[in-house]
Amino acid sequence: MDAENTKPVTRIQREKHELILEAALDVFSQYGFRGSTIDQIADAAGMSKPNLLYYFKSKEDIHAPLLARILDTWLEPLRALDQNGDPLPELQSYIRRKLEMSRDFPRESRLFANEMLRGAPGFSDVLHTDLKDLVDEKARVIEKWMAQGRIARCDARHLIFSIWATTQHYADFDIQVRAVLGKERGGETRFEDAARFLDQLFLHGLTPKK
Amino acid sequence: MDAENTKPVTRIQREKHELILEAALDVFSQYGFRGSTIDQIADAAGMSKPNLLYYFKSKEDIHAPLLARILDTWLEPLRALDQNGDPLPELQSYIRRKLEMSRDFPRESRLFANEMLRGAPGFSDVLHTDLKDLVDEKARVIEKWMAQGRIARCDARHLIFSIWATTQHYADFDIQVRAVLGKERGGETRFEDAARFLDQLFLHGLTPKK
DNA sequence: CTGGAATTTTTCCAATCGGTCAAAAAATTT
DNA sequence: AAATTTTTTGACCGATTGGAAAAATTCCAG
């Protein structure tokens, strides 16, 4: 009955499953679902298309587990936001962790972005439940901090949006960021520079300390 | 010789050109270049594929003018950043104008995002010249303001990135934003809420005024 | 080292892809 | 209204798409 949940059992199955998902992440994150072809993925995985289809019976079946895996990973830093910690350091470390994810998992970020651009088909239910619930919960935590005067009063949800946006930008718009910074400005320090900048932005904004 | 630059002359040509580009923007902004089909665009434009190809001789020829038109529009607010104005109001109005563009031209924003996710093929030259030059120029303006103590010291380029990221987020991740805010929280005020929040973020950050 | 299971390759398919072409139909000019 | 130009259609093309089937091969336990 649960034919789709049959997990790999043999050594080869485990290896190839992982190999294919790795290759698929490369391809899907660049071209999106419709723009990617099974042949492309098979090539990237170094195998023939029918061979790939022996492990995943359809294009959807390769894409779905990638998405499922990601949302969880992606929200982990937000889950770690601790209501018992100090507000500013908590948010600071949330921002830093999200930025590190953009640095270390840019393909995952782009896959997610591709899905959002398409309007998140067959994914919007998760957005309205799991995601919304988590954001609601953490927004309440942040609002409590505001009520206690430990943090400036602002819209907690838009604060979360701005953290997502600024950090994911470095993965999703990597090409643009590199182009603008140029090589002479040492594009390899861009994540440290970004971390410093975001720290200041979220802590103090642009008002000069007189 | 300049066969590709033959501009529409008749009334019908002008109308259909615009109609097709409008439809193509809908499709390309959702599925990206590779994920979109000429048939889809023709359907959206209410005409047959061969008829569409009478006006644009290839898929590329529909896509290219859309992209060309956008980068210019997109950077106009940054161009308007006036070095003779007051720093904080200048930046504030830059942010507001960018946010308004996300509200009024979300498809253009998504088309651009799609192109970036793909690595901006056949576009990266513009990024390294026009875009970089403009950002360099405006970064110098901002750095001058910092040197004069009229604005907090920070990385001017990453400041620009953060403005791009936070504002475009409301167009590119619209689905997610709506899902998180939910209808009960009046998703139709999200742009006003965002404007208020971004004003505060960039002006004062999160440090509470004691 | 062999028999059965797991894996891979070869061949194939119908649908869709981007695009062409000639003829039909409108629109415009004379 | 006739002649001409512009626009639209339908039929079609080779290449690519997602995927099926079955034969050929490799793997591994007894």
Tab-separated table of C-alpha atoms (C1' of nucleotides) in Angstrom:
chain	number	residue	atom	x	y	z
A	1	MET	CA	0.000	0.000	0.000
A	2	ASP	CA	2.707	2.452	1.010
A	3	ALA	CA	4.586	1.743	-2.183
A	4	GLU	CA	6.031	5.228	-2.332
A	5	ASN	CA	7.587	4.941	1.069
A	6	THR	CA	9.729	1.948	0.195
A	7	LYS	CA	13.130	3.121	1.353
A	8	PRO	CA	16.338	1.983	-0.307
A	9	VAL	CA	17.624	-1.236	1.130
A	10	THR	CA	20.728	-2.281	-0.732
A	11	ARG	CA	24.056	-0.491	-0.647
A	12	ILE	CA	23.781	0.516	-4.297
A	13	GLN	CA	20.314	1.897	-3.790
A	14	ARG	CA	21.431	4.067	-0.934
A	15	GLU	CA	24.404	5.389	-2.886
A	16	LYS	CA	22.538	6.064	-6.121
A	17	HIS	CA	19.592	7.645	-4.387
A	18	GLU	CA	21.923	10.128	-2.793
A	19	LEU	CA	23.872	10.628	-6.011
A	20	ILE	CA	20.722	11.390	-7.967
A	21	LEU	CA	19.312	13.777	-5.395
A	22	GLU	CA	22.636	15.599	-5.322
A	23	ALA	CA	22.640	15.956	-9.104
A	24	ALA	CA	18.974	16.913	-9.152
A	25	LEU	CA	19.610	19.662	-6.623
A	26	ASP	CA	22.203	21.120	-8.967
A	27	VAL	CA	19.835	21.115	-11.900
A	28	PHE	CA	16.519	22.002	-10.255
A	29	SER	CA	18.043	24.881	-8.298
A	30	GLN	CA	19.180	26.493	-11.531
A	31	TYR	CA	16.322	25.872	-13.922
A	32	GLY	CA	13.340	25.208	-11.707
A	33	PHE	CA	11.109	22.183	-12.062
A	34	ARG	CA	9.696	22.756	-15.516
A	35	GLY	CA	12.972	24.054	-16.899
A	36	SER	CA	14.898	20.961	-15.835
A	37	THR	CA	14.951	17.690	-17.727
A	38	ILE	CA	15.471	14.152	-16.527
A	39	ASP	CA	18.268	13.831	-19.075
A	40	GLN	CA	20.069	16.786	-17.533
A	41	ILE	CA	19.837	15.228	-14.092
A	42	ALA	CA	20.877	11.811	-15.374
A	43	ASP	CA	23.888	13.373	-17.087
A	44	ALA	CA	24.859	15.237	-13.935
A	45	ALA	CA	24.570	12.002	-12.001
A	46	GLY	CA	26.616	10.149	-14.590
A	47	MET	CA	23.996	7.629	-15.537
A	48	SER	CA	21.432	6.938	-18.241
A	49	LYS	CA	17.895	8.241	-18.064
A	50	PRO	CA	16.233	4.827	-17.808
A	51	ASN	CA	18.696	3.918	-15.113
A	52	LEU	CA	17.752	7.014	-13.159
A	53	LEU	CA	14.082	6.202	-13.623
A	54	TYR	CA	14.756	2.840	-12.043
A	55	TYR	CA	15.435	4.653	-8.778
A	56	PHE	CA	12.849	7.436	-9.058
A	57	LYS	CA	9.840	6.619	-11.109
A	58	SER	CA	9.125	10.184	-12.196
A	59	LYS	CA	10.497	13.712	-12.305
A	60	GLU	CA	8.114	14.686	-9.531
A	61	ASP	CA	9.454	11.885	-7.369
A	62	ILE	CA	12.938	13.352	-7.531
A	63	HIS	CA	11.772	16.879	-6.879
A	64	ALA	CA	9.418	16.243	-3.995
A	65	PRO	CA	11.901	14.773	-1.477
A	66	LEU	CA	14.302	17.635	-2.165
A	67	LEU	CA	11.647	20.179	-1.281
A	68	ALA	CA	10.466	18.266	1.736
A	69	ARG	CA	13.986	18.029	3.093
A	70	ILE	CA	14.609	21.732	2.611
A	71	LEU	CA	11.770	23.495	4.362
A	72	ASP	CA	12.673	21.632	7.522
A	73	THR	CA	16.360	22.506	7.334
A	74	TRP	CA	15.509	26.034	6.375
A	75	LEU	CA	13.351	26.740	9.379
A	76	GLU	CA	15.601	25.123	11.947
A	77	PRO	CA	17.402	28.378	12.819
A	78	LEU	CA	14.056	30.056	13.469
A	79	ARG	CA	12.969	27.144	15.647
A	80	ALA	CA	16.124	27.656	17.673
A	81	LEU	CA	15.099	31.213	18.555
A	82	ASP	CA	14.889	30.954	22.325
A	83	GLN	CA	12.354	33.014	24.221
A	84	ASN	CA	14.457	32.658	27.352
A	85	GLY	CA	17.581	34.124	25.754
A	86	ASP	CA	18.565	37.772	25.456
A	87	PRO	CA	16.562	39.312	22.597
A	88	LEU	CA	19.289	41.062	20.639
A	89	PRO	CA	21.879	38.267	20.844
A	90	GLU	CA	19.149	35.760	19.985
A	91	LEU	CA	18.198	37.656	16.856
A	92	GLN	CA	21.824	38.290	16.027
A	93	SER	CA	22.631	34.605	16.133
A	94	TYR	CA	19.497	33.819	14.142
A	95	ILE	CA	20.683	36.181	11.427
A	96	ARG	CA	24.158	34.713	11.502
A	97	ARG	CA	22.871	31.167	11.212
A	98	LYS	CA	20.620	32.052	8.315
A	99	LEU	CA	23.515	33.765	6.585
A	100	GLU	CA	25.679	30.711	7.098
A	101	MET	CA	23.011	28.584	5.480
A	102	SER	CA	23.053	30.845	2.435
A	103	ARG	CA	26.813	30.430	2.307
A	104	ASP	CA	26.838	26.677	2.844
A	105	PHE	CA	23.654	25.633	1.064
A	106	PRO	CA	23.106	28.074	-1.780
A	107	ARG	CA	21.523	25.475	-4.027
A	108	GLU	CA	18.896	24.649	-1.444
A	109	SER	CA	18.115	28.336	-1.135
A	110	ARG	CA	17.731	28.688	-4.883
A	111	LEU	CA	15.538	25.619	-5.156
A	112	PHE	CA	13.277	27.128	-2.544
A	113	ALA	CA	13.275	30.489	-4.315
A	114	ASN	CA	12.391	28.836	-7.613
A	115	GLU	CA	9.440	27.173	-5.948
A	116	MET	CA	8.227	30.470	-4.471
A	117	LEU	CA	8.514	32.261	-7.800
A	118	ARG	CA	6.263	29.655	-9.360
A	119	GLY	CA	3.699	30.265	-6.641
A	120	ALA	CA	4.624	27.199	-4.593
A	121	PRO	CA	2.259	24.724	-6.264
A	122	GLY	CA	1.489	21.723	-4.079
A	123	PHE	CA	3.413	23.368	-1.317
A	124	SER	CA	1.161	26.186	-0.250
A	125	ASP	CA	-0.626	23.971	2.261
A	126	VAL	CA	2.633	23.608	4.195
A	127	LEU	CA	3.102	27.362	3.990
A	128	HIS	CA	-0.311	28.000	5.497
A	129	THR	CA	0.117	25.470	8.297
A	130	ASP	CA	3.618	24.514	9.413
A	131	LEU	CA	5.327	27.708	8.299
A	132	LYS	CA	2.595	30.068	9.431
A	133	ASP	CA	2.317	28.360	12.807
A	134	LEU	CA	6.039	28.598	13.433
A	135	VAL	CA	6.201	32.251	12.420
A	136	ASP	CA	3.154	33.033	14.536
A	137	GLU	CA	4.778	31.379	17.525
A	138	LYS	CA	8.082	33.187	17.115
A	139	ALA	CA	6.362	36.475	16.338
A	140	ARG	CA	4.662	36.196	19.706
A	141	VAL	CA	8.033	35.660	21.367
A	142	ILE	CA	9.414	38.753	19.681
A	143	GLU	CA	6.330	40.766	20.564
A	144	LYS	CA	6.730	39.752	24.171
A	145	TRP	CA	10.289	41.096	24.090
A	146	MET	CA	8.944	44.352	22.691
A	147	ALA	CA	6.294	44.601	25.368
A	148	GLN	CA	9.058	44.200	27.941
A	149	GLY	CA	10.959	47.056	26.323
A	150	ARG	CA	13.963	44.836	25.622
A	151	ILE	CA	13.729	45.461	21.910
A	152	ALA	CA	12.395	48.280	19.739
A	153	ARG	CA	8.731	48.065	18.850
A	154	CYS	CA	8.165	46.964	15.261
A	155	ASP	CA	6.200	44.499	13.160
A	156	ALA	CA	7.602	41.131	14.209
A	157	ARG	CA	6.520	39.315	11.055
A	158	HIS	CA	8.061	41.867	8.753
A	159	LEU	CA	11.185	41.674	10.871
A	160	ILE	CA	11.351	37.970	10.132
A	161	PHE	CA	10.737	38.657	6.439
A	162	SER	CA	13.594	41.128	6.361
A	163	ILE	CA	15.941	38.612	7.939
A	164	TRP	CA	14.945	35.990	5.397
A	165	ALA	CA	15.290	38.435	2.543
A	166	THR	CA	18.654	39.910	3.440
A	167	THR	CA	20.320	36.597	4.195
A	168	GLN	CA	18.895	34.553	1.333
A	169	HIS	CA	19.798	37.319	-1.069
A	170	TYR	CA	23.429	36.252	-0.878
A	171	ALA	CA	22.551	32.793	-2.159
A	172	ASP	CA	19.768	33.584	-4.618
A	173	PHE	CA	21.376	36.656	-6.182
A	174	ASP	CA	24.938	35.419	-5.804
A	175	ILE	CA	25.766	36.293	-9.402
A	176	GLN	CA	24.661	39.863	-8.920
A	177	VAL	CA	26.436	40.240	-5.595
A	178	ARG	CA	29.698	38.970	-7.076
A	179	ALA	CA	29.364	41.200	-10.127
A	180	VAL	CA	28.766	44.311	-8.057
A	181	LEU	CA	31.509	43.624	-5.543
A	182	GLY	CA	33.981	42.694	-8.266
A	183	LYS	CA	37.053	40.643	-7.669
A	184	GLU	CA	39.238	43.587	-6.714
A	185	ARG	CA	37.093	44.091	-3.629
A	186	GLY	CA	37.794	40.549	-2.511
A	187	GLY	CA	34.489	38.844	-3.191
A	188	GLU	CA	35.572	36.042	-0.922
A	189	THR	CA	35.029	38.105	2.186
A	190	ARG	CA	31.496	38.976	1.170
A	191	PHE	CA	29.895	36.759	3.790
A	192	GLU	CA	31.957	38.217	6.612
A	193	ASP	CA	31.227	41.707	5.311
A	194	ALA	CA	27.556	40.858	5.081
A	195	ALA	CA	27.548	39.496	8.629
A	196	ARG	CA	29.091	42.684	9.960
A	197	PHE	CA	26.735	44.878	7.990
A	198	LEU	CA	23.598	42.980	8.967
A	199	ASP	CA	24.631	43.062	12.615
A	200	GLN	CA	24.743	46.800	12.473
A	201	LEU	CA	21.647	47.231	10.365
A	202	PHE	CA	19.456	45.204	12.650
A	203	LEU	CA	20.996	46.558	15.825
A	204	HIS	CA	21.241	50.249	15.090
A	205	GLY	CA	20.075	51.036	11.584
A	206	LEU	CA	21.598	53.997	9.833
A	207	THR	CA	21.160	56.746	12.363
A	208	PRO	CA	24.632	58.067	13.184
A	209	LYS	CA	25.762	57.941	16.769
A	210	LYS	CA	26.529	61.569	17.487
B	1	MET	CA	21.467	44.891	-42.336
B	2	ASP	CA	19.730	45.923	-39.087
B	3	ALA	CA	16.955	43.451	-39.735
B	4	GLU	CA	16.393	42.787	-36.049
B	5	ASN	CA	15.818	46.423	-35.260
B	6	THR	CA	12.832	46.806	-37.556
B	7	LYS	CA	10.295	48.383	-35.234
B	8	PRO	CA	6.575	47.747	-35.577
B	9	VAL	CA	5.004	50.094	-38.050
B	10	THR	CA	1.345	49.245	-38.420
B	11	ARG	CA	-1.338	49.665	-35.791
B	12	ILE	CA	-1.836	45.917	-35.490
B	13	GLN	CA	1.860	45.320	-35.074
B	14	ARG	CA	2.111	47.793	-32.228
B	15	GLU	CA	-0.893	46.287	-30.483
B	16	LYS	CA	0.136	42.672	-30.892
B	17	HIS	CA	3.728	43.327	-29.938
B	18	GLU	CA	2.527	44.793	-26.671
B	19	LEU	CA	-0.038	42.044	-26.179
B	20	ILE	CA	2.569	39.342	-26.648
B	21	LEU	CA	5.129	40.947	-24.356
B	22	GLU	CA	2.456	41.323	-21.711
B	23	ALA	CA	1.524	37.647	-21.970
B	24	ALA	CA	5.171	36.600	-22.077
B	25	LEU	CA	5.871	38.537	-18.905
B	26	ASP	CA	3.156	36.559	-17.169
B	27	VAL	CA	4.595	33.252	-18.286
B	28	PHE	CA	8.331	33.905	-18.101
B	29	SER	CA	8.078	35.475	-14.649
B	30	GLN	CA	6.527	32.293	-13.319
B	31	TYR	CA	8.426	29.539	-15.063
B	32	GLY	CA	11.674	31.136	-16.177
B	33	PHE	CA	12.978	30.984	-19.709
B	34	ARG	CA	13.495	27.261	-20.073
B	35	GLY	CA	10.364	26.374	-18.168
B	36	SER	CA	8.147	28.479	-20.411
B	37	THR	CA	6.843	27.403	-23.800
B	38	ILE	CA	5.865	29.427	-26.813
B	39	ASP	CA	2.502	27.680	-26.766
B	40	GLN	CA	1.887	28.891	-23.216
B	41	ILE	CA	2.662	32.454	-24.213
B	42	ALA	CA	0.562	32.212	-27.359
B	43	ASP	CA	-2.358	30.884	-25.318
B	44	ALA	CA	-1.994	33.674	-22.778
B	45	ALA	CA	-1.949	36.177	-25.622
B	46	GLY	CA	-4.990	34.562	-27.216
B	47	MET	CA	-3.357	33.684	-30.496
B	48	SER	CA	-1.864	30.720	-32.295
B	49	LYS	CA	1.814	29.829	-32.012
B	50	PRO	CA	2.624	30.486	-35.684
B	51	ASN	CA	0.832	33.805	-35.407
B	52	LEU	CA	2.947	34.751	-32.412
B	53	LEU	CA	6.080	33.710	-34.281
B	54	TYR	CA	5.082	36.080	-37.045
B	55	TYR	CA	5.749	38.935	-34.616
B	56	PHE	CA	8.733	37.499	-32.761
B	57	LYS	CA	10.831	35.071	-34.672
B	58	SER	CA	12.049	33.104	-31.663
B	59	LYS	CA	11.531	32.512	-27.960
B	60	GLU	CA	14.731	34.425	-27.257
B	61	ASP	CA	13.418	37.385	-29.204
B	62	ILE	CA	10.426	37.642	-26.870
B	63	HIS	CA	12.508	37.235	-23.737
B	64	ALA	CA	15.342	39.607	-24.541
B	65	PRO	CA	13.354	42.855	-24.856
B	66	LEU	CA	11.559	42.089	-21.585
B	67	LEU	CA	14.869	41.784	-19.778
B	68	ALA	CA	16.357	44.816	-21.435
B	69	ARG	CA	13.374	46.918	-20.471
B	70	ILE	CA	13.512	45.789	-16.871
B	71	LEU	CA	17.044	46.431	-15.711
B	72	ASP	CA	16.646	50.043	-16.709
B	73	THR	CA	13.340	50.487	-14.915
B	74	TRP	CA	14.664	48.612	-11.954
B	75	LEU	CA	17.666	50.833	-11.407
B	76	GLU	CA	15.890	54.124	-11.919
B	77	PRO	CA	15.182	54.639	-8.219
B	78	LEU	CA	18.869	54.138	-7.423
B	79	ARG	CA	19.825	56.603	-10.150
B	80	ALA	CA	17.553	59.124	-8.506
B	81	LEU	CA	19.530	58.944	-5.261
B	82	ASP	CA	20.700	62.531	-4.984
B	83	GLN	CA	24.042	63.306	-3.418
B	84	ASN	CA	22.857	66.835	-2.684
B	85	GLY	CA	19.843	65.709	-0.708
B	86	ASP	CA	19.643	64.842	2.977
B	87	PRO	CA	21.078	61.331	3.457
B	88	LEU	CA	18.375	59.710	5.555
B	89	PRO	CA	15.399	61.105	3.623
B	90	GLU	CA	17.148	60.224	0.374
B	91	LEU	CA	17.610	56.614	1.449
B	92	GLN	CA	14.129	56.491	2.893
B	93	SER	CA	12.583	57.587	-0.362
B	94	TYR	CA	14.787	55.163	-2.279
B	95	ILE	CA	13.465	52.341	-0.137
B	96	ARG	CA	9.910	53.524	-0.572
B	97	ARG	CA	10.235	53.745	-4.331
B	98	LYS	CA	11.756	50.274	-4.556
B	99	LEU	CA	8.958	48.897	-2.408
B	100	GLU	CA	6.387	50.535	-4.640
B	101	MET	CA	7.968	48.871	-7.638
B	102	SER	CA	7.603	45.494	-5.958
B	103	ARG	CA	3.965	46.295	-5.339
B	104	ASP	CA	3.234	47.646	-8.815
B	105	PHE	CA	5.503	45.458	-10.959
B	106	PRO	CA	5.802	42.094	-9.221
B	107	ARG	CA	6.083	40.169	-12.482
B	108	GLU	CA	9.052	42.230	-13.565
B	109	SER	CA	10.702	41.543	-10.234
B	110	ARG	CA	10.130	37.823	-10.596
B	111	LEU	CA	11.411	37.751	-14.143
B	112	PHE	CA	14.579	39.391	-12.923
B	113	ALA	CA	14.848	36.974	-10.004
B	114	ASN	CA	14.413	34.016	-12.329
B	115	GLU	CA	17.252	35.305	-14.443
B	116	MET	CA	19.524	35.707	-11.433
B	117	LEU	CA	18.760	32.215	-10.177
B	118	ARG	CA	19.863	30.813	-13.503
B	119	GLY	CA	23.149	32.682	-13.187
B	120	ALA	CA	22.124	35.509	-15.529
B	121	PRO	CA	23.371	33.943	-18.781
B	122	GLY	CA	24.019	36.491	-21.494
B	123	PHE	CA	23.329	39.185	-18.986
B	124	SER	CA	26.352	39.072	-16.738
B	125	ASP	CA	28.204	41.568	-18.941
B	126	VAL	CA	25.601	44.195	-18.089
B	127	LEU	CA	25.951	43.278	-14.432
B	128	HIS	CA	29.700	43.795	-14.533
B	129	THR	CA	29.504	47.112	-16.372
B	130	ASP	CA	26.306	49.166	-16.152
B	131	LEU	CA	25.113	47.781	-12.848
B	132	LYS	CA	28.493	47.730	-11.142
B	133	ASP	CA	29.301	51.250	-12.331
B	134	LEU	CA	26.044	52.621	-11.000
B	135	VAL	CA	26.433	50.887	-7.645
B	136	ASP	CA	30.038	52.049	-7.396
B	137	GLU	CA	28.951	55.620	-8.053
B	138	LYS	CA	26.145	55.565	-5.520
B	139	ALA	CA	28.281	53.713	-2.976
B	140	ARG	CA	30.722	56.604	-3.186
B	141	VAL	CA	27.903	59.047	-2.526
B	142	ILE	CA	26.831	57.077	0.536
B	143	GLU	CA	30.420	56.778	1.749
B	144	LYS	CA	30.803	60.524	1.446
B	145	TRP	CA	27.753	60.935	3.669
B	146	MET	CA	29.362	58.595	6.174
B	147	ALA	CA	32.619	60.493	6.119
B	148	GLN	CA	30.649	63.636	6.886
B	149	GLY	CA	29.068	61.900	9.860
B	150	ARG	CA	25.577	62.388	8.462
B	151	ILE	CA	24.911	58.682	8.417
B	152	ALA	CA	26.185	55.700	10.386
B	153	ARG	CA	29.314	54.080	9.066
B	154	CYS	CA	28.629	50.794	7.288
B	155	ASP	CA	29.365	48.901	4.109
B	156	ALA	CA	27.569	50.954	1.450
B	157	ARG	CA	27.326	48.113	-1.053
B	158	HIS	CA	25.815	45.704	1.424
B	159	LEU	CA	23.436	48.459	2.426
B	160	ILE	CA	22.251	48.618	-1.160
B	161	PHE	CA	21.971	44.819	-1.269
B	162	SER	CA	19.830	44.841	1.856
B	163	ILE	CA	17.502	47.422	0.347
B	164	TRP	CA	17.154	45.382	-2.819
B	165	ALA	CA	16.602	42.188	-0.861
B	166	THR	CA	14.024	43.468	1.606
B	167	THR	CA	11.935	45.295	-0.964
B	168	GLN	CA	12.023	42.704	-3.751
B	169	HIS	CA	11.152	40.003	-1.248
B	170	TYR	CA	7.554	41.234	-1.232
B	171	ALA	CA	7.261	40.586	-4.961
B	172	ASP	CA	9.376	37.455	-5.352
B	173	PHE	CA	8.128	35.644	-2.252
B	174	ASP	CA	4.629	37.075	-2.398
B	175	ILE	CA	3.064	33.658	-1.896
B	176	GLN	CA	5.035	33.063	1.262
B	177	VAL	CA	4.359	36.544	2.635
B	178	ARG	CA	0.626	36.145	2.077
B	179	ALA	CA	0.605	32.683	3.619
B	180	VAL	CA	2.426	33.826	6.739
B	181	LEU	CA	0.387	36.971	7.238
B	182	GLY	CA	-2.858	35.147	6.581
B	183	LYS	CA	-6.048	36.851	5.583
B	184	GLU	CA	-7.177	37.574	9.100
B	185	ARG	CA	-4.227	39.934	9.514
B	186	GLY	CA	-5.365	41.923	6.499
B	187	GLY	CA	-2.840	40.919	3.884
B	188	GLU	CA	-3.876	43.918	1.855
B	189	THR	CA	-2.042	46.302	4.142
B	190	ARG	CA	1.172	44.370	3.828
B	191	PHE	CA	2.896	46.996	1.713
B	192	GLU	CA	2.035	49.802	4.093
B	193	ASP	CA	3.153	47.646	7.014
B	194	ALA	CA	6.347	46.806	5.193
B	195	ALA	CA	7.017	50.464	4.439
B	196	ARG	CA	6.625	51.370	8.097
B	197	PHE	CA	8.800	48.505	9.236
B	198	LEU	CA	11.571	49.146	6.735
B	199	ASP	CA	11.612	52.801	7.659
B	200	GLN	CA	12.312	51.895	11.218
B	201	LEU	CA	14.735	49.105	10.461
B	202	PHE	CA	16.956	51.233	8.293
B	203	LEU	CA	16.668	54.286	10.487
B	204	HIS	CA	17.063	52.833	13.958
B	205	GLY	CA	17.387	49.071	13.824
B	206	LEU	CA	16.155	47.090	16.781
B	207	THR	CA	17.872	48.813	19.669
B	208	PRO	CA	15.134	50.042	21.985
B	209	LYS	CA	14.981	53.722	22.724
B	210	LYS	CA	15.300	53.829	26.464
C	1	DC	C1'	30.521	-21.044	-8.754
C	2	DT	C1'	25.858	-20.810	-9.575
C	3	DG	C1'	20.991	-19.289	-9.379
C	4	DG	C1'	18.070	-15.637	-8.448
C	5	DA	C1'	17.686	-10.932	-7.519
C	6	DA	C1'	19.219	-6.341	-8.414
C	7	DT	C1'	20.913	-3.198	-11.714
C	8	DT	C1'	21.892	-1.303	-16.251
C	9	DT	C1'	21.410	-0.808	-21.151
C	10	DT	C1'	19.000	-0.852	-25.518
C	11	DT	C1'	15.137	0.104	-27.888
C	12	DC	C1'	11.159	2.285	-28.249
C	13	DC	C1'	6.914	5.407	-27.675
C	14	DA	C1'	3.518	9.148	-27.663
C	15	DA	C1'	3.477	13.892	-26.482
C	16	DT	C1'	5.447	18.220	-26.644
C	17	DC	C1'	9.075	21.284	-27.950
C	18	DG	C1'	10.743	25.392	-31.033
C	19	DG	C1'	10.077	26.625	-35.462
C	20	DT	C1'	8.857	26.588	-40.898
C	21	DC	C1'	5.970	27.084	-44.879
C	22	DA	C1'	2.429	27.843	-48.050
C	23	DA	C1'	-2.038	29.006	-48.496
C	24	DA	C1'	-6.099	31.466	-46.764
C	25	DA	C1'	-8.078	35.524	-44.893
C	26	DA	C1'	-8.072	40.418	-43.497
C	27	DA	C1'	-6.722	44.816	-43.824
C	28	DT	C1'	-5.031	48.565	-46.450
C	29	DT	C1'	-3.933	51.160	-50.481
C	30	DT	C1'	-4.929	52.553	-55.055
D	1	DA	C1'	-13.803	47.390	-56.258
D	2	DA	C1'	-9.309	45.773	-57.671
D	3	DA	C1'	-4.684	45.251	-56.386
D	4	DT	C1'	-1.518	44.778	-52.885
D	5	DT	C1'	0.161	44.204	-48.527
D	6	DT	C1'	-0.327	42.484	-43.886
D	7	DT	C1'	-2.046	39.099	-40.829
D	8	DT	C1'	-3.721	34.514	-39.595
D	9	DT	C1'	-4.243	29.673	-40.085
D	10	DG	C1'	-3.341	24.713	-40.633
D	11	DA	C1'	-0.424	21.307	-41.716
D	12	DC	C1'	3.886	19.856	-40.861
D	13	DC	C1'	9.083	19.060	-39.383
D	14	DG	C1'	12.967	17.277	-36.728
D	15	DA	C1'	14.481	17.371	-31.990
D	16	DT	C1'	13.541	16.728	-27.300
D	17	DT	C1'	10.540	15.575	-23.653
D	18	DG	C1'	8.922	12.160	-19.786
D	19	DG	C1'	8.550	7.563	-19.475
D	20	DA	C1'	7.716	2.081	-20.532
D	21	DA	C1'	9.357	-2.537	-21.683
D	22	DA	C1'	12.368	-5.996	-22.013
D	23	DA	C1'	16.677	-7.785	-22.722
D	24	DA	C1'	21.356	-7.874	-21.016
D	25	DT	C1'	24.362	-7.529	-17.403
D	26	DT	C1'	26.151	-7.311	-12.694
D	27	DC	C1'	25.824	-8.437	-7.983
D	28	DC	C1'	25.612	-11.327	-4.131
D	29	DA	C1'	24.011	-15.100	-1.038
D	30	DG	C1'	24.155	-19.988	-0.511
